[in-house]
XYZ file of C-alpha atoms in Angstrom:
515
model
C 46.392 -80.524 -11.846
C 43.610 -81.387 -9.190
C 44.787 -84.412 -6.664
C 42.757 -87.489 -7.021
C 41.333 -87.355 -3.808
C 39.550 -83.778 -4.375
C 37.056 -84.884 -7.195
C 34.395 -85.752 -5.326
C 34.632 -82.189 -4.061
C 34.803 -80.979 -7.473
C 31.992 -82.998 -8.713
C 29.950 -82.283 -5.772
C 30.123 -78.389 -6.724
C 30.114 -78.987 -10.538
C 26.659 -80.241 -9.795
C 25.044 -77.418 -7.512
C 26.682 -74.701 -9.705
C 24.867 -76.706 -12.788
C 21.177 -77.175 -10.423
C 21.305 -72.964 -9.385
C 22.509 -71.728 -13.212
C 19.172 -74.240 -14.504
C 17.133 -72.513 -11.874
C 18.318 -69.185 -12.593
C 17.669 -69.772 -16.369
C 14.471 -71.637 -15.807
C 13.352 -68.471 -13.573
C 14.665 -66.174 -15.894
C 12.673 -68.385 -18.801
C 9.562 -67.844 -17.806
C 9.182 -64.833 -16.321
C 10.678 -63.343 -19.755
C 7.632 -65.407 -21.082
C 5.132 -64.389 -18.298
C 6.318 -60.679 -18.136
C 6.404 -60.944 -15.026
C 10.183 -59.958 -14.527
C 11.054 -57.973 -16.682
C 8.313 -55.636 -18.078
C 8.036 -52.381 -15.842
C 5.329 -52.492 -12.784
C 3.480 -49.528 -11.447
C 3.023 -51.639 -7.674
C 4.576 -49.241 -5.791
C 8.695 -50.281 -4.633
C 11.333 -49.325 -2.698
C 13.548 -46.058 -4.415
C 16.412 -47.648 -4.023
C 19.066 -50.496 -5.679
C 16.357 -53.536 -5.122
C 18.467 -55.819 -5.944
C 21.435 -54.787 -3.361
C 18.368 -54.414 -0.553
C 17.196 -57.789 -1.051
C 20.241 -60.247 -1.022
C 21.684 -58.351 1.817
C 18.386 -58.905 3.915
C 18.791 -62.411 2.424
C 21.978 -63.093 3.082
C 21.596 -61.872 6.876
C 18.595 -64.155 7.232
C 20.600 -66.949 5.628
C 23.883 -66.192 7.894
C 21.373 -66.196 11.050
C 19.066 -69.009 10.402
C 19.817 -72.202 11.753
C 16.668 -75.188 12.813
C 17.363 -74.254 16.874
C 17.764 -70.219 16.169
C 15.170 -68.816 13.838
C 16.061 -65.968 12.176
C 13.023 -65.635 9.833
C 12.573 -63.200 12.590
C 14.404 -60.674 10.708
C 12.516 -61.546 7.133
C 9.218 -61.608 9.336
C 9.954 -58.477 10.368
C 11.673 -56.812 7.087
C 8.332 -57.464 5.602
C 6.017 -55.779 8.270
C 8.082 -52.794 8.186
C 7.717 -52.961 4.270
C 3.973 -52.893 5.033
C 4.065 -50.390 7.342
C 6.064 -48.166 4.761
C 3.765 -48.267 1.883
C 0.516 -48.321 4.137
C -0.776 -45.456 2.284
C -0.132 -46.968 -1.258
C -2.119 -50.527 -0.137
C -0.005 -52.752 -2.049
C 3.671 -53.105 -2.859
C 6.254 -54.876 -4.533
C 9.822 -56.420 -4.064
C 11.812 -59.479 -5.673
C 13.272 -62.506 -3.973
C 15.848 -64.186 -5.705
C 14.298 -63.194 -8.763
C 10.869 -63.982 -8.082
C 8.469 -60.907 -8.012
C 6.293 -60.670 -5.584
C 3.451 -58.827 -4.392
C 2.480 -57.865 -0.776
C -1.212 -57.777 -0.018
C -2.234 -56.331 3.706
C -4.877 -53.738 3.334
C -8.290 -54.744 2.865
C -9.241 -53.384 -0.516
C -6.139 -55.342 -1.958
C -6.739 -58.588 0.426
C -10.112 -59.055 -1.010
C -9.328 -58.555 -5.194
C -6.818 -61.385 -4.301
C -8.774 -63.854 -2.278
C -12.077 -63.587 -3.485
C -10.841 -64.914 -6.502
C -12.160 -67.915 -8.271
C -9.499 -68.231 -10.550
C -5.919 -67.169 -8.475
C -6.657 -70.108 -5.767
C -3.434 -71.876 -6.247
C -0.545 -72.035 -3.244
C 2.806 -70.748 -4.197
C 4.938 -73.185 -5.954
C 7.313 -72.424 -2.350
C 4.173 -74.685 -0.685
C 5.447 -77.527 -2.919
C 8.304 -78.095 -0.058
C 5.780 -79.091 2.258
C 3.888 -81.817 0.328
C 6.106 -84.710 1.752
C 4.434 -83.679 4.843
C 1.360 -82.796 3.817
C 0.819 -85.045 0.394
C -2.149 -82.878 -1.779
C -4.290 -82.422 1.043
C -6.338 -79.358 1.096
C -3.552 -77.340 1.877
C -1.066 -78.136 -0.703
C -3.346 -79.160 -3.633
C -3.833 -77.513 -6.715
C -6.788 -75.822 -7.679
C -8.925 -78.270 -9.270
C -7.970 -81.241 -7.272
C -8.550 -78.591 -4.097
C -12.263 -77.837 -5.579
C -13.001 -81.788 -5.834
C -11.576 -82.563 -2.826
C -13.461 -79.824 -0.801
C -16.408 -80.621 -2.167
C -16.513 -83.905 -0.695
C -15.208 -83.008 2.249
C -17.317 -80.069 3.513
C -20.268 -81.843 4.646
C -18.146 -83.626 7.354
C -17.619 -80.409 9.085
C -21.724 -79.415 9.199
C -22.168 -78.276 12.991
C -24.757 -80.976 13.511
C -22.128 -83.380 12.981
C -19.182 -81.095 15.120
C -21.305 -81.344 17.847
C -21.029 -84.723 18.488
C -17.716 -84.019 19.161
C -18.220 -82.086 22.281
C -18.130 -85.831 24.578
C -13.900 -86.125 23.409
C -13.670 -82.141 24.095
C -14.703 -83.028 27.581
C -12.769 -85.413 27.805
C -9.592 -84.401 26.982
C -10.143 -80.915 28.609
C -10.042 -82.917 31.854
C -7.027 -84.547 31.367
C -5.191 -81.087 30.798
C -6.615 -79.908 33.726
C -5.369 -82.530 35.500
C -1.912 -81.732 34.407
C -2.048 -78.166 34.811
C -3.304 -78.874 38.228
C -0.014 -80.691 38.900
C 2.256 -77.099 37.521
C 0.760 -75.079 39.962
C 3.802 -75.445 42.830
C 6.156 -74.682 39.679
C 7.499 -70.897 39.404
C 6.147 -71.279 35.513
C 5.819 -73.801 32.735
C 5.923 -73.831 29.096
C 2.508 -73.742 28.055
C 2.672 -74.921 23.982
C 3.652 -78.657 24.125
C 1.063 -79.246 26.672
C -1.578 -77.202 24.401
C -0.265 -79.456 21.855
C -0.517 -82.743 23.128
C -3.621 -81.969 24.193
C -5.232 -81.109 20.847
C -3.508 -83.985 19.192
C -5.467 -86.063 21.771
C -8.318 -84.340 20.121
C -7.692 -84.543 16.041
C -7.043 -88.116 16.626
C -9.730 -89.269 18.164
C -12.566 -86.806 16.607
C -11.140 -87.551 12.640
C -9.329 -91.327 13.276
C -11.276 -92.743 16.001
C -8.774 -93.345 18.108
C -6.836 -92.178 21.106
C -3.171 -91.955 21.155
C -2.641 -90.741 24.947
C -0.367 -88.011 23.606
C -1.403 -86.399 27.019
C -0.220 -89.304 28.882
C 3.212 -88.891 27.719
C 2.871 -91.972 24.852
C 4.295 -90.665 21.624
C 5.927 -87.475 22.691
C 8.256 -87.795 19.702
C 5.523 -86.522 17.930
C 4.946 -83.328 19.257
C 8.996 -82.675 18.923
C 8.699 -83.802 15.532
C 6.274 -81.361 14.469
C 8.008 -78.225 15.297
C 11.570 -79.255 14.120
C 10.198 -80.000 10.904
C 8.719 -76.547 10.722
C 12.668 -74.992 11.264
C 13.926 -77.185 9.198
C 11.189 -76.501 6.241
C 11.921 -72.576 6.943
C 15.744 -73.254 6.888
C 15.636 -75.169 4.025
C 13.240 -72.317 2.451
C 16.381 -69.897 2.919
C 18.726 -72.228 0.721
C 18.161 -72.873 -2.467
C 20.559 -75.331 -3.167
C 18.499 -77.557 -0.801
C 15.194 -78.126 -2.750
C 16.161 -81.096 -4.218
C 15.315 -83.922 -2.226
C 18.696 -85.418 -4.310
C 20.720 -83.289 -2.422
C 18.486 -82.240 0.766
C 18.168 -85.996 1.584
C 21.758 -86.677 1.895
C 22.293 -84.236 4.261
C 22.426 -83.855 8.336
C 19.588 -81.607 8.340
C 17.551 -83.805 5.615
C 17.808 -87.009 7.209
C 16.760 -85.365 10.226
C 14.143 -84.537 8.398
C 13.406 -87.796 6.924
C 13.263 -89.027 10.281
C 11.253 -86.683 11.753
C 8.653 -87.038 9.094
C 8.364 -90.766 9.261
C 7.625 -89.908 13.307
C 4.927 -87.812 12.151
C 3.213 -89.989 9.436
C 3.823 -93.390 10.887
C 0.663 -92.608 13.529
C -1.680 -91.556 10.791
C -0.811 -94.443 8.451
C -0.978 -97.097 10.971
C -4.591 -95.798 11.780
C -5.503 -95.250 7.975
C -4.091 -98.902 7.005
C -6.396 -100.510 9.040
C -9.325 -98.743 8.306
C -8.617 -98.557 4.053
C -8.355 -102.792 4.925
C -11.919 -102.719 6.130
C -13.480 -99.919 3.414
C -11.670 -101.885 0.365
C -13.097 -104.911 1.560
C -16.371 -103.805 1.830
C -18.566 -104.484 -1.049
C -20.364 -101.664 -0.296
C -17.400 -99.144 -1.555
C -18.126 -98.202 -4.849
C -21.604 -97.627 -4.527
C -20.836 -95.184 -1.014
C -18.009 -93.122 -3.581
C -21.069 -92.802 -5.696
C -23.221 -91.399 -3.519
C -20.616 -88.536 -2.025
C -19.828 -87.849 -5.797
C -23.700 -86.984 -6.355
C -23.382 -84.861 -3.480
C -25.659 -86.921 -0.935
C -22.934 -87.680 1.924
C -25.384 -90.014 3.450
C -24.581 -93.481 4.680
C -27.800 -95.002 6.186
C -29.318 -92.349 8.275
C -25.811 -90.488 9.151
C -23.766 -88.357 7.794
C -19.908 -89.968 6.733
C -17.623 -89.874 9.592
C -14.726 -87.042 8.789
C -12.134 -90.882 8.711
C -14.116 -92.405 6.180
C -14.178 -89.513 3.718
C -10.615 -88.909 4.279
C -9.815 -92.897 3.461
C -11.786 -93.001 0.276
C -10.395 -89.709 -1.450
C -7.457 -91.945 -0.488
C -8.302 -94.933 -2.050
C -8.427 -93.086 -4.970
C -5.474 -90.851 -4.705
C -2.913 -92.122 -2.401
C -0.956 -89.199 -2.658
C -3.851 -87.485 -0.543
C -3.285 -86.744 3.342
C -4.519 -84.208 5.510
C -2.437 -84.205 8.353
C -2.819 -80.523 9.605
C -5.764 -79.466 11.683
C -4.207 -79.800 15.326
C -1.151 -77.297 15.673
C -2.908 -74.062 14.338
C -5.313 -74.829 17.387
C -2.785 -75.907 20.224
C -1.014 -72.297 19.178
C -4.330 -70.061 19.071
C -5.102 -72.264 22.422
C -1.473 -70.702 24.125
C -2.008 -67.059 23.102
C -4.926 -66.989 24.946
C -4.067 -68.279 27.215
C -0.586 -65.721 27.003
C -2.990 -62.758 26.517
C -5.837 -63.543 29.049
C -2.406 -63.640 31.935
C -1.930 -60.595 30.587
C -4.965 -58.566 31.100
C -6.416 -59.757 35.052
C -9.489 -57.474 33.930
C -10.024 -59.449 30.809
C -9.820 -62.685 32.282
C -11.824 -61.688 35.248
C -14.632 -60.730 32.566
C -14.291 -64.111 30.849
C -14.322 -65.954 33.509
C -17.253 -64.785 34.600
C -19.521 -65.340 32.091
C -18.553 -68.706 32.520
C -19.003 -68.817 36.394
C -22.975 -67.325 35.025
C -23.348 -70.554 32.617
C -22.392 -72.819 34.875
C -23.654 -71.813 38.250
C -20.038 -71.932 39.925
C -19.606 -75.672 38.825
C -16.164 -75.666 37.659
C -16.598 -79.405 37.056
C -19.770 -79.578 34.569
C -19.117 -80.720 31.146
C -19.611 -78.277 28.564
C -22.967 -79.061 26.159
C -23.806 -77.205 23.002
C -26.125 -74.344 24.836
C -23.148 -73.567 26.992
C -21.236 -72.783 24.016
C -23.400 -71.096 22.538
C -23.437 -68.588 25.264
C -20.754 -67.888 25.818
C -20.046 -64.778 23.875
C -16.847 -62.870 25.649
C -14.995 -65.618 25.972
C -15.420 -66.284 21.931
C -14.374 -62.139 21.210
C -11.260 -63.261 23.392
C -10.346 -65.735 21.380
C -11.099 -63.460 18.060
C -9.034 -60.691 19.645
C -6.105 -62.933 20.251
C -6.245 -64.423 16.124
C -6.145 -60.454 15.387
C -2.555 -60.021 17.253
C -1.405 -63.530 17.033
C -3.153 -65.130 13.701
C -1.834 -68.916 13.728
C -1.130 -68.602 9.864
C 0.825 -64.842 9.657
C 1.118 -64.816 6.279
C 0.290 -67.207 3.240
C 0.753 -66.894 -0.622
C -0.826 -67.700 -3.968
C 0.437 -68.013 -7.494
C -0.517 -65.608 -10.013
C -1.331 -67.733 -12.776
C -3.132 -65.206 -14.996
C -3.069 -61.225 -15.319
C -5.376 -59.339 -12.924
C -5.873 -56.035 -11.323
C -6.280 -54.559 -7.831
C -6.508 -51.185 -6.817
C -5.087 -50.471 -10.530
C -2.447 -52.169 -10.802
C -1.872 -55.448 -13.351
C -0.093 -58.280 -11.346
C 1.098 -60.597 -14.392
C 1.216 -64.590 -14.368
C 4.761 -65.740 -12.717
C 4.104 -63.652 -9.761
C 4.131 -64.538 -5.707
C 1.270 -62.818 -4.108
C 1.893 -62.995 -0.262
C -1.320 -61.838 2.351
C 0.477 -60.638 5.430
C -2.550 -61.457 7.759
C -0.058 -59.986 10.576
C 0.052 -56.779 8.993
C -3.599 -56.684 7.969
C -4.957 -57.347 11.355
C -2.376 -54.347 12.794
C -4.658 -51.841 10.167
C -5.129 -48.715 12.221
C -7.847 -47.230 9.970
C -9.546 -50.270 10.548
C -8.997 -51.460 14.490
C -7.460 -48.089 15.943
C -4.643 -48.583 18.454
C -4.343 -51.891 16.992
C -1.505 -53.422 19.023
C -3.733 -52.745 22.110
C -5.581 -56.052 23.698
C -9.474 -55.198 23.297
C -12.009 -57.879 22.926
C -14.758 -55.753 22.324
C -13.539 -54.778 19.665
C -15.495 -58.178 18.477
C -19.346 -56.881 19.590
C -21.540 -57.127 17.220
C -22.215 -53.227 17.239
C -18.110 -52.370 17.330
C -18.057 -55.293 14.126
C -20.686 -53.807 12.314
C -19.650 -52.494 9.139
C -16.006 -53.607 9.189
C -14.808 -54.602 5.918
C -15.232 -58.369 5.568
C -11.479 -58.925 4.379
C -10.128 -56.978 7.474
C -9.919 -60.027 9.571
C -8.964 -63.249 7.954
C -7.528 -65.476 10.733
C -9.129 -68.544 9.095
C -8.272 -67.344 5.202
C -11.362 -65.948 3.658
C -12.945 -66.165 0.483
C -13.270 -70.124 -1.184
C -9.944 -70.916 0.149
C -10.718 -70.267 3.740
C -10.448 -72.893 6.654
C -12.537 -75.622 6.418
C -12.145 -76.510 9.722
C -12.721 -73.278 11.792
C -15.990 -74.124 13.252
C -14.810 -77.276 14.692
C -11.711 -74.930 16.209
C -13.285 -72.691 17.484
C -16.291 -75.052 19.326
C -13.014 -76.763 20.564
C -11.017 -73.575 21.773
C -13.986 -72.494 23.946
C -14.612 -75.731 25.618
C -11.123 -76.086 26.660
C -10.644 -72.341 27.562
C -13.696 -72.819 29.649
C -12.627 -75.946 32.009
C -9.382 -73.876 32.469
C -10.758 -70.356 33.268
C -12.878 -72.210 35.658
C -10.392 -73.994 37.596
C -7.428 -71.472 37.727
C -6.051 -68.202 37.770
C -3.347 -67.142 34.854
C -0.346 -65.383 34.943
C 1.804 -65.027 31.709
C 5.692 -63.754 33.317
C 6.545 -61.890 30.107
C 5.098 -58.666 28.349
C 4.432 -58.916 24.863
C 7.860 -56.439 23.989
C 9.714 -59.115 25.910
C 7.773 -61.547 22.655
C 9.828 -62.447 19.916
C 7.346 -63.682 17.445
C 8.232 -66.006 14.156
C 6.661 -68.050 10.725
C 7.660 -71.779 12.097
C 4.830 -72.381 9.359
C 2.329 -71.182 11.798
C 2.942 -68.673 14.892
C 5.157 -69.518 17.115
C 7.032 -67.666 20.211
C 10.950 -67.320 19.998
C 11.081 -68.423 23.708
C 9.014 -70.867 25.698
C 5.645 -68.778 26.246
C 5.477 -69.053 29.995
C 2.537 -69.037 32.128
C 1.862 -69.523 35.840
C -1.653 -71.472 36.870
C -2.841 -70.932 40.425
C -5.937 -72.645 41.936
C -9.140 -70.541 42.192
């Protein structure tokens, strides 16, 4: 008989075996019902025992991956080569612990998919992230996601982006003035400083308010942010972990927990006291009115990007939109990486800057100066083509369609591999070389518009890529025109990985020298 003192043990299992046999029936349930499973696909596959291939590549990405050593490397990987393998066929399949799924990284494929009105859902995989993310734009489903872009789109009009240019200034000074104090150092590590600095800038443009994350005041933030992205792709790789009854009661998930209440305390102690003043305000309702009748205009301005966030708030709480300054402090450091890489390149870059500014390295950048600056903009657009922030996303097939003649049925995983897609060699030949012109208008002309999706494309693209990329260049620019780059490792010696967004295996090092 068992010994007292081992039923909790027992127990303990009796309950995960019970959670993974409902989850394998469940599965099993309806994608009998869907087809999805079960009934025979012509998406090209693998010849080979699928099933064997796929829990051994799972099971070496489960036996590798811890939150301080990624191995989504080797999944990462697995599924680029899988891309690279079927390139002529355009499309392919596989299964993942019985969920089929279809990759998407050619063009002609990329665009059935994402031009879509209908398949605009996220994976039901993105559903791990919404205790980070709540149903902000990038977790919400599709309705919800329609109403709430709607009323959120006319905060990001360019007439209202430029007024952000002042806090660009302002915190592109203070990183100089930190880089400026690396330059007797052999190297540093130039992603938490990219990050702190555009956290700077996401608070203050969308809350109004500065945190100093430059200044070293809430540094536990920045920390916070990436271990929660190894610990969401951990958990990802164990299935036994999605629910928050059993994730929450362990090590790793009340790490987690922790690290998530580091990340959302900021943001609600901001949000508090500005819901206090809006709910207050008698003035509320009618203001909801008018953004619901598609007239964003309070007084003679447009609705600060704060207040619309607060009152889709007010009336869902569950709403946040929290992301917005990571994908940018990561396409900030590959360009950083890439124009250390190229002396030419950055010579080029810089200038075209030296020509807007007349050799002032200390003017603040103004709308015209952005405007012409048009190398330094194809450097950044070359970088997104190697290093795209977001590698690869997914959305759920919730009703039969078909691309390039093939029917995808409801109950499948359609992943973009924006990585792979941007690597097309039909499309931008000798594609792992650096080029930035590829990005003239006469070398763009004609290129299939689904080709190069850095930002998404179609309705579900990013809503906020106009106020990245105004920020990207002014930054770039007070950078290029104060140093000289040097990036220590060539990109073989670049281990690449999905932390959520792209990140570098090792710290990305660059050296900054004084001009």
């Amino acid at each position: 008989m068992f010994h007292v003192k081992n039923w909790p043990i027992i127990l303990t299992a009796l309950v995960i075996c019970s959670f993974v046999l409902y989850r394998f029936i469940k599965t099993i349930k309806c994608q009998v019902l869907s087809l999805a499973f079960f009934q025979p696909s012509t998406v090209p596959a693998m010849k080979t025992n699928l099933i064997l291939f796929y829990f051994s590549c799972l099971y070496s990405a489960y036996k590798h991956c811890t939150p301080n050593s990624p191995a989504t490397c080797l999944l990462f990987q697995g599924f680029c080569g899988y891309c690279q393998a079927f390139s002529k066929e355009k499309i392919s399949q596989l299964s993942l612990l019985f969920r089929p799924a279809i990759l998407f990284f050619k063009p002609e494929s990329v665009e059935v998919l994402l031009s879509s009105t209908t398949i605009i859902d996220k994976s039901k995989e993105y559903g791990l992230l919404s205790s980070w993310f709540g149903t902000g734009l990038l977790t919400s489903p599709g309705e919800k996601w329609r109403r709430n872009r709607k009323l959120l789109t006319p905060a990001f009009h360019f007439s209202i982006l430029e007024n952000f240019i002042p806090v660009f200034n302002d915190q592109a000074n203070i990183l100089v003035s930190k880089l400026q104090e690396s330059v007797h150092e052999p190297w540093i590590d130039i992603v938490p400083l990219m990050t702190s600095c555009t956290l700077d800038v996401i608070c203050q443009t969308a809350m109004g308010v500065c945190i100093n994350a430059q200044s070293g005041e809430n540094r536990d933030y920045v920390k916070a942010v990436h271990d929660i992205g190894n610990t969401f792709m951990y958990r990802g790789f164990r299935p036994w972990l999605y629910p928050e009854v059993i994730f929450y009661r362990t090590t790793i998930g009340k790490n987690f927990k922790a690290n998530l209440q580091c990340i959302q305390g900021l943001t609600r102690k901001v949000m508090k006291q500005k819901k206090a003043e809006m709910a207050s305000s008698d003035k509320n309702t009618e203001e909801m009115e008018v953004i619901a009748n598609d007239n964003c205009v309070l007084g003679k301005k447009r609705k600060a990007f704060l207040e619309l966030l607060l009152e889709l708030h007010l009336q869902d709480p569950s709403f946040t939109e929290e992301d917005g300054h990571d994908t940018t402090s990561m396409a900030l450091s590959w360009s950083l990486y890439c124009l250390g890489l190229y002396p030419d390149i950055q010579k080029t870059a810089r200038d075209e800057l030296d020509d807007i500014f007349q050799n002032d390295p200390k003017r603040g950048v103004v709308r015209e100066d952005l405007m012409k600056m048009k190398y330094l903009e194809c450097v950044i657009k070359e970088t997104l083509r190697l290093y795209p922030t977001v590698p690869m996303f997914s959305r759920e097939c919730n009703e039969s369609f078909t691309v390039l003649g093939h029917t995808i049925h409801p109950g499948t995983m359609c992943f973009i591999l924006a990585y792979a897609l941007h690597r097309d060699p039909e499309v931008f030949p000798e594609p792992e070389k650096f080029d930035p012109s590829r990005f003239f208008p006469e070398n763009s002309k004609g290129r299939h518009p689904y080709a190069y999706i850095p930002f998404s494309a179609g309705s579900r693209n990013c809503i906020g890529q106009k106020f990245a990329m105004l920020e990207m260049k002014t930054i770039l620019a007070y950078i290029l025109r104060r140093f000289h780059i040097t990036s220590l490792d060539q990109r073989d010696k670049v281990v690449v990985y999905p932390n959520i967004i792209l990140r570098n295996v090792n710290p990305l090092r660059l050296h900054f020298q004084l001009r």
